[in-house]
Structure formats: structure tokens, C-alpha cells
mmCIF file of C-alpha atoms in Angstrom:
data_model
loop_
_atom_site.group_PDB
_atom_site.id
_atom_site.type_symbol
_atom_site.label_atom_id
_atom_site.label_comp_id
_atom_site.label_asym_id
_atom_site.label_seq_id
_atom_site.Cartn_x
_atom_site.Cartn_y
_atom_site.Cartn_z
ATOM 1 C CA MET A 1427 0.055 -0.040 0.080
ATOM 2 C CA LYS A 1428 2.587 2.275 0.951
ATOM 3 C CA ALA A 1429 4.207 1.667 -2.603
ATOM 4 C CA ALA A 1430 0.775 2.267 -4.408
ATOM 5 C CA LEU A 1431 0.221 5.662 -2.197
ATOM 6 C CA SER A 1432 3.867 6.488 -3.072
ATOM 7 C CA VAL A 1433 2.936 5.808 -6.741
ATOM 8 C CA LYS A 1434 -0.196 7.654 -6.439
ATOM 9 C CA ALA A 1435 1.707 10.467 -5.068
ATOM 10 C CA ASP A 1436 4.193 10.284 -7.591
ATOM 11 C CA ALA A 1437 1.836 10.648 -10.391
ATOM 12 C CA ALA A 1438 0.007 13.395 -8.775
ATOM 13 C CA ALA A 1439 3.254 15.199 -8.667
ATOM 14 C CA LEU A 1440 4.068 14.171 -12.050
ATOM 15 C CA ALA A 1441 0.757 15.613 -13.358
ATOM 16 C CA THR A 1442 1.311 18.580 -11.262
ATOM 17 C CA HIS A 1443 4.790 18.867 -12.784
ATOM 18 C CA ALA A 1444 3.319 18.344 -16.453
ATOM 19 C CA GLY A 1445 0.625 21.000 -15.540
ATOM 20 C CA SER A 1446 3.447 23.537 -14.880
ATOM 21 C CA LEU A 1447 5.638 22.486 -17.592
ATOM 22 C CA GLN A 1448 2.622 23.293 -19.782
ATOM 23 C CA ALA A 1449 2.259 26.592 -18.019
ATOM 24 C CA LEU A 1450 6.167 27.134 -18.577
ATOM 25 C CA GLU A 1451 5.780 26.081 -22.316
ATOM 26 C CA SER A 1452 2.958 28.670 -22.973
ATOM 27 C CA ALA A 1453 4.638 31.215 -20.724
ATOM 28 C CA MET A 1454 7.641 30.528 -23.042
ATOM 29 C CA GLN A 1455 5.606 30.969 -26.362
ATOM 30 C CA ALA A 1456 3.828 34.054 -24.647
ATOM 31 C CA ALA A 1457 7.469 35.477 -24.045
ATOM 32 C CA GLU A 1458 8.718 34.549 -27.404
ATOM 33 C CA SER A 1459 5.810 36.195 -29.248
ATOM 34 C CA ARG A 1460 6.484 39.082 -26.913
ATOM 35 C CA LEU A 1461 10.179 39.032 -27.883
ATOM 36 C CA ALA A 1462 8.975 38.890 -31.626
ATOM 37 C CA ASN A 1463 6.723 41.695 -31.217
ATOM 38 C CA LEU A 1464 9.483 43.889 -29.589
ATOM 39 C CA THR A 1465 11.923 43.088 -31.829
ATOM 40 C CA ALA A 1466 9.566 44.219 -34.791
ATOM 41 C CA SER A 1467 8.772 47.302 -32.617
ATOM 42 C CA HIS A 1468 12.743 47.814 -32.306
ATOM 43 C CA GLU A 1469 13.003 47.562 -35.942
ATOM 44 C CA THR A 1470 10.344 49.926 -36.888
ATOM 45 C CA PHE A 1471 11.402 52.276 -34.406
ATOM 46 C CA MET A 1472 14.812 52.084 -35.730
ATOM 47 C CA ARG A 1473 13.776 52.650 -39.083
ATOM 48 C CA GLU A 1474 11.374 55.564 -37.918
ATOM 49 C CA ALA A 1475 14.354 57.008 -35.882
ATOM 50 C CA GLN A 1476 16.646 56.791 -38.809
ATOM 51 C CA GLY A 1477 13.934 58.586 -40.902
ATOM 52 C CA GLY A 1478 13.546 61.038 -38.322
ATOM 53 C CA ILE A 1479 17.458 61.578 -38.090
ATOM 54 C CA VAL A 1480 17.294 61.945 -42.214
ATOM 55 C CA ALA A 1481 14.413 64.334 -41.495
ATOM 56 C CA ALA A 1482 16.494 66.165 -38.848
ATOM 57 C CA THR A 1483 19.462 66.341 -41.101
ATOM 58 C CA ARG A 1484 17.459 67.689 -44.002
ATOM 59 C CA ALA A 1485 15.698 70.157 -41.883
ATOM 60 C CA ALA A 1486 19.163 71.414 -40.434
ATOM 61 C CA ASN A 1487 20.422 71.428 -44.028
ATOM 62 C CA GLU A 1488 17.444 73.827 -45.060
ATOM 63 C CA ALA A 1489 17.995 75.736 -42.186
ATOM 64 C CA ARG A 1490 21.751 76.416 -43.085
ATOM 65 C CA ALA A 1491 20.545 77.128 -46.692
ATOM 66 C CA ALA A 1492 18.151 79.448 -45.461
ATOM 67 C CA VAL A 1493 20.899 81.506 -43.245
ATOM 68 C CA VAL A 1494 23.324 81.325 -46.177
ATOM 69 C CA ALA A 1495 20.422 82.879 -48.322
ATOM 70 C CA ALA A 1496 19.736 85.416 -45.608
ATOM 71 C CA ALA A 1497 23.209 86.406 -45.505
ATOM 72 C CA SER A 1498 23.847 86.858 -49.053
ATOM 73 C CA LEU A 1499 20.568 88.664 -49.353
ATOM 74 C CA ALA A 1500 21.626 91.003 -46.916
ATOM 75 C CA SER A 1501 25.095 91.551 -48.441
ATOM 76 C CA LEU A 1502 23.483 91.863 -51.792
ATOM 77 C CA ARG A 1503 21.351 94.837 -50.225
ATOM 78 C CA GLU A 1504 24.421 96.484 -49.056
ATOM 79 C CA SER A 1505 26.073 96.299 -52.193
ATOM 80 C CA THR A 1506 22.884 97.137 -54.182
ATOM 81 C CA ALA A 1507 22.344 100.139 -51.673
ATOM 82 C CA ALA A 1508 25.978 101.249 -52.509
ATOM 83 C CA SER A 1509 25.327 100.733 -56.226
ATOM 84 C CA ALA A 1510 22.295 102.515 -56.276
ATOM 85 C CA ALA A 1511 24.066 105.774 -54.742
ATOM 86 C CA GLU A 1512 26.736 105.314 -57.455
ATOM 87 C CA VAL A 1513 24.171 105.030 -60.213
ATOM 88 C CA HIS A 1514 22.368 107.960 -58.905
ATOM 89 C CA THR A 1515 25.562 110.146 -58.977
ATOM 90 C CA LEU A 1516 26.390 108.646 -62.190
ATOM 91 C CA GLN A 1517 22.948 109.585 -63.677
ATOM 92 C CA HIS A 1518 23.211 113.056 -62.441
ATOM 93 C CA GLU A 1519 26.561 113.398 -64.021
ATOM 94 C CA LEU A 1520 25.083 111.754 -67.198
ATOM 95 C CA ASP A 1521 22.082 114.461 -66.963
ATOM 96 C CA GLY A 1522 24.630 117.083 -66.803
ATOM 97 C CA VAL A 1523 26.417 116.020 -70.091
ATOM 98 C CA ARG A 1524 23.166 115.283 -71.727
ATOM 99 C CA LYS A 1525 22.371 118.909 -70.953
ATOM 100 C CA ALA A 1526 25.620 120.495 -72.089
ATOM 101 C CA LEU A 1527 25.571 118.035 -75.373
ATOM 102 C CA ALA A 1528 21.898 119.353 -75.925
ATOM 103 C CA ASP A 1529 23.411 123.094 -75.670
ATOM 104 C CA VAL A 1530 26.048 122.372 -77.982
ATOM 105 C CA HIS A 1531 23.634 120.737 -80.597
ATOM 106 C CA THR A 1532 21.376 123.944 -80.191
ATOM 107 C CA MET A 1533 24.296 126.288 -80.664
ATOM 108 C CA MET A 1534 25.445 124.119 -83.619
ATOM 109 C CA ASP A 1535 22.012 123.985 -85.174
ATOM 110 C CA ALA A 1536 21.608 127.968 -84.753
ATOM 111 C CA LYS A 1537 24.924 128.077 -86.766
ATOM 112 C CA ALA A 1538 23.850 125.673 -89.437
ATOM 113 C CA ASP A 1539 20.429 127.709 -89.733
ATOM 114 C CA ILE A 1540 22.059 130.957 -89.787
ATOM 115 C CA ALA A 1541 24.646 129.667 -92.664
ATOM 116 C CA SER A 1542 21.736 128.005 -94.813
ATOM 117 C CA VAL A 1543 19.745 131.264 -94.352
ATOM 118 C CA ASN A 1544 22.825 133.310 -95.265
ATOM 119 C CA ALA A 1545 23.431 130.915 -98.289
ATOM 120 C CA VAL A 1546 19.762 131.248 -99.363
ATOM 121 C CA LEU A 1547 19.826 135.096 -99.027
ATOM 122 C CA GLU A 1548 22.908 135.791 -100.758
ATOM 123 C CA THR A 1549 21.476 133.791 -103.937
ATOM 124 C CA LYS A 1550 18.201 135.564 -103.869
ATOM 125 C CA ALA A 1551 18.880 138.866 -102.451
ATOM 126 C CA ASN A 1552 19.964 141.727 -104.754
ATOM 127 C CA LYS A 1553 23.678 141.219 -105.056
ATOM 128 C CA ALA A 1554 24.094 145.055 -105.993
ATOM 129 C CA THR A 1555 22.902 145.887 -102.505
ATOM 130 C CA VAL A 1556 24.811 143.265 -100.652
ATOM 131 C CA SER A 1557 27.949 144.403 -102.310
ATOM 132 C CA GLN A 1558 27.247 148.332 -101.949
ATOM 133 C CA ALA A 1559 26.363 147.411 -98.020
ATOM 134 C CA LEU A 1560 29.632 145.384 -97.660
ATOM 135 C CA ALA A 1561 31.543 147.802 -99.474
ATOM 136 C CA ASN A 1562 30.445 150.645 -97.541
ATOM 137 C CA LYS A 1563 30.389 148.856 -94.394
ATOM 138 C CA VAL A 1564 27.311 150.223 -93.473
ATOM 139 C CA CYS A 1565 26.790 150.073 -89.690
ATOM 140 C CA HIS A 1566 23.342 150.383 -87.923
ATOM 141 C CA THR A 1567 21.535 150.561 -91.282
ATOM 142 C CA ALA A 1568 20.827 147.946 -94.165
ATOM 143 C CA ARG A 1569 19.208 148.090 -97.241
ATOM 144 C CA THR A 1570 15.973 146.067 -98.502
ATOM 145 C CA ARG A 1571 15.817 144.859 -101.973
ATOM 146 C CA ARG A 1572 14.085 148.237 -103.207
ATOM 147 C CA GLY A 1573 17.062 150.113 -101.341
ATOM 148 C CA ARG A 1574 15.102 151.389 -98.484
ATOM 149 C CA ARG A 1575 17.388 151.652 -95.473
ATOM 150 C CA ILE A 1576 16.347 150.083 -92.351
ATOM 151 C CA PRO A 1577 18.154 150.042 -88.998
ATOM 152 C CA MET A 1578 19.756 147.266 -87.675
ATOM 153 C CA GLN A 1579 21.035 146.078 -84.011
ATOM 154 C CA CYS A 1580 25.016 145.986 -84.269
ATOM 155 C CA LYS A 1581 27.130 144.436 -81.758
ATOM 156 C CA HIS A 1582 30.069 145.496 -83.491
ATOM 157 C CA THR A 1583 31.466 142.025 -84.040
ATOM 158 C CA GLY A 1584 32.810 142.353 -87.392
ATOM 159 C CA HIS A 1585 30.826 139.482 -88.761
ATOM 160 C CA ALA A 1586 27.923 139.401 -91.357
ATOM 161 C CA ARG A 1587 24.413 139.044 -89.921
ATOM 162 C CA VAL A 1588 21.059 138.069 -91.294
ATOM 163 C CA CYS A 1589 17.940 139.952 -90.826
ATOM 164 C CA ALA A 1590 15.374 137.299 -91.998
ATOM 165 C CA ARG A 1591 12.577 140.172 -91.612
ATOM 166 C CA TYR A 1592 13.553 141.812 -94.881
ATOM 167 C CA ALA A 1593 15.757 139.102 -96.363
ATOM 168 C CA VAL A 1594 18.830 141.054 -96.939
ATOM 169 C CA ARG A 1595 22.137 140.621 -95.664
ATOM 170 C CA TYR A 1596 24.193 143.038 -93.954
ATOM 171 C CA CYS A 1597 27.175 144.008 -92.417
ATOM 172 C CA VAL A 1598 28.497 144.731 -88.913
ATOM 173 C CA SER A 1599 31.393 146.750 -88.775
ATOM 174 C CA PRO A 1600 33.000 148.004 -85.596
#
């Protein structure tokens, strides 16, 4: 009997051990599945972390590029301001040169007009009146085509002047 009781106790102990062994196996399987889940989570986290590092690196590079662009824009504005002042000065000087050139053109046009009027009047005017006026060196008067004397404004420059009103050439003598 004792042996039978001991066999029964051993069988009960074995059954208990088998139950605990099954519990350990299920716990081990649960731990393995948790380990697999944690490994997958770790891999996902590492991929996301690397992606985050890449994104952070990109953001840092973009920030550096923005800072460099802002610095270059500031230097460009400074150089542009200096250039704008130089351009304004050059524009002012250029306006002065243009004005002086316009004055020279006006004077040249006036001289050309006088010369052309003189040429026309020499051909059209009574040559006898012109030559007589030049020969007599008439001052302060001139003659029309009909011989009438007209007063003129003489500055005593010694050059022939044109009276366009009467279409005659007269001499200014000192």
C-alpha cells in the first residue's frame, strides 16, 4: 500500500509537474511572441528613428541654406544700396553731360540755320545791294531789295548778320 500511495503521489506530482511544464511552455511561447513583437517594434522604431534623423538632417540643412541665403541677401542689399548711390551719382553726371550736349547741339543747329539762311539770302537777295552794303561797311543800317534803309542792331562783332525779316544780308562793322 505504501508503494501504491507513493506511486499515486508520484503520479500526482508528475501531473502537477506536467501542468506546470505546460504552463511554462505557454509562458515561454508568450515570451517568444512578445520578444518577436518587441523585435519588430524595435526595427520599426529604428527605421523611424533613422527616418527622423534623415528628416532632422534635411531640416538642419534647409535651415543652414536659409541662413546662407539670408546672409547673401543682406550682403546683396548692402552692395545694391552702394550701387544705387553710385548709379544715382552717375545718373546725375550723365544728365549734366546730356544737357551740355543738348546746348552744343542747339548752338550748332543755330549756326547751321544762320549759314543756310545766309546762303539762301546770298542767292536770292539783290547782289548789288549786298555788295554795296559790304563795300560801304554800313553800320546800324541795311538796305532792302528796293533800296530802302532799315535800322539794325549791331553789336560791332565784325561779322555779317542776317535780317530774316527783310531777307537781306548786312554787315556789322566796328
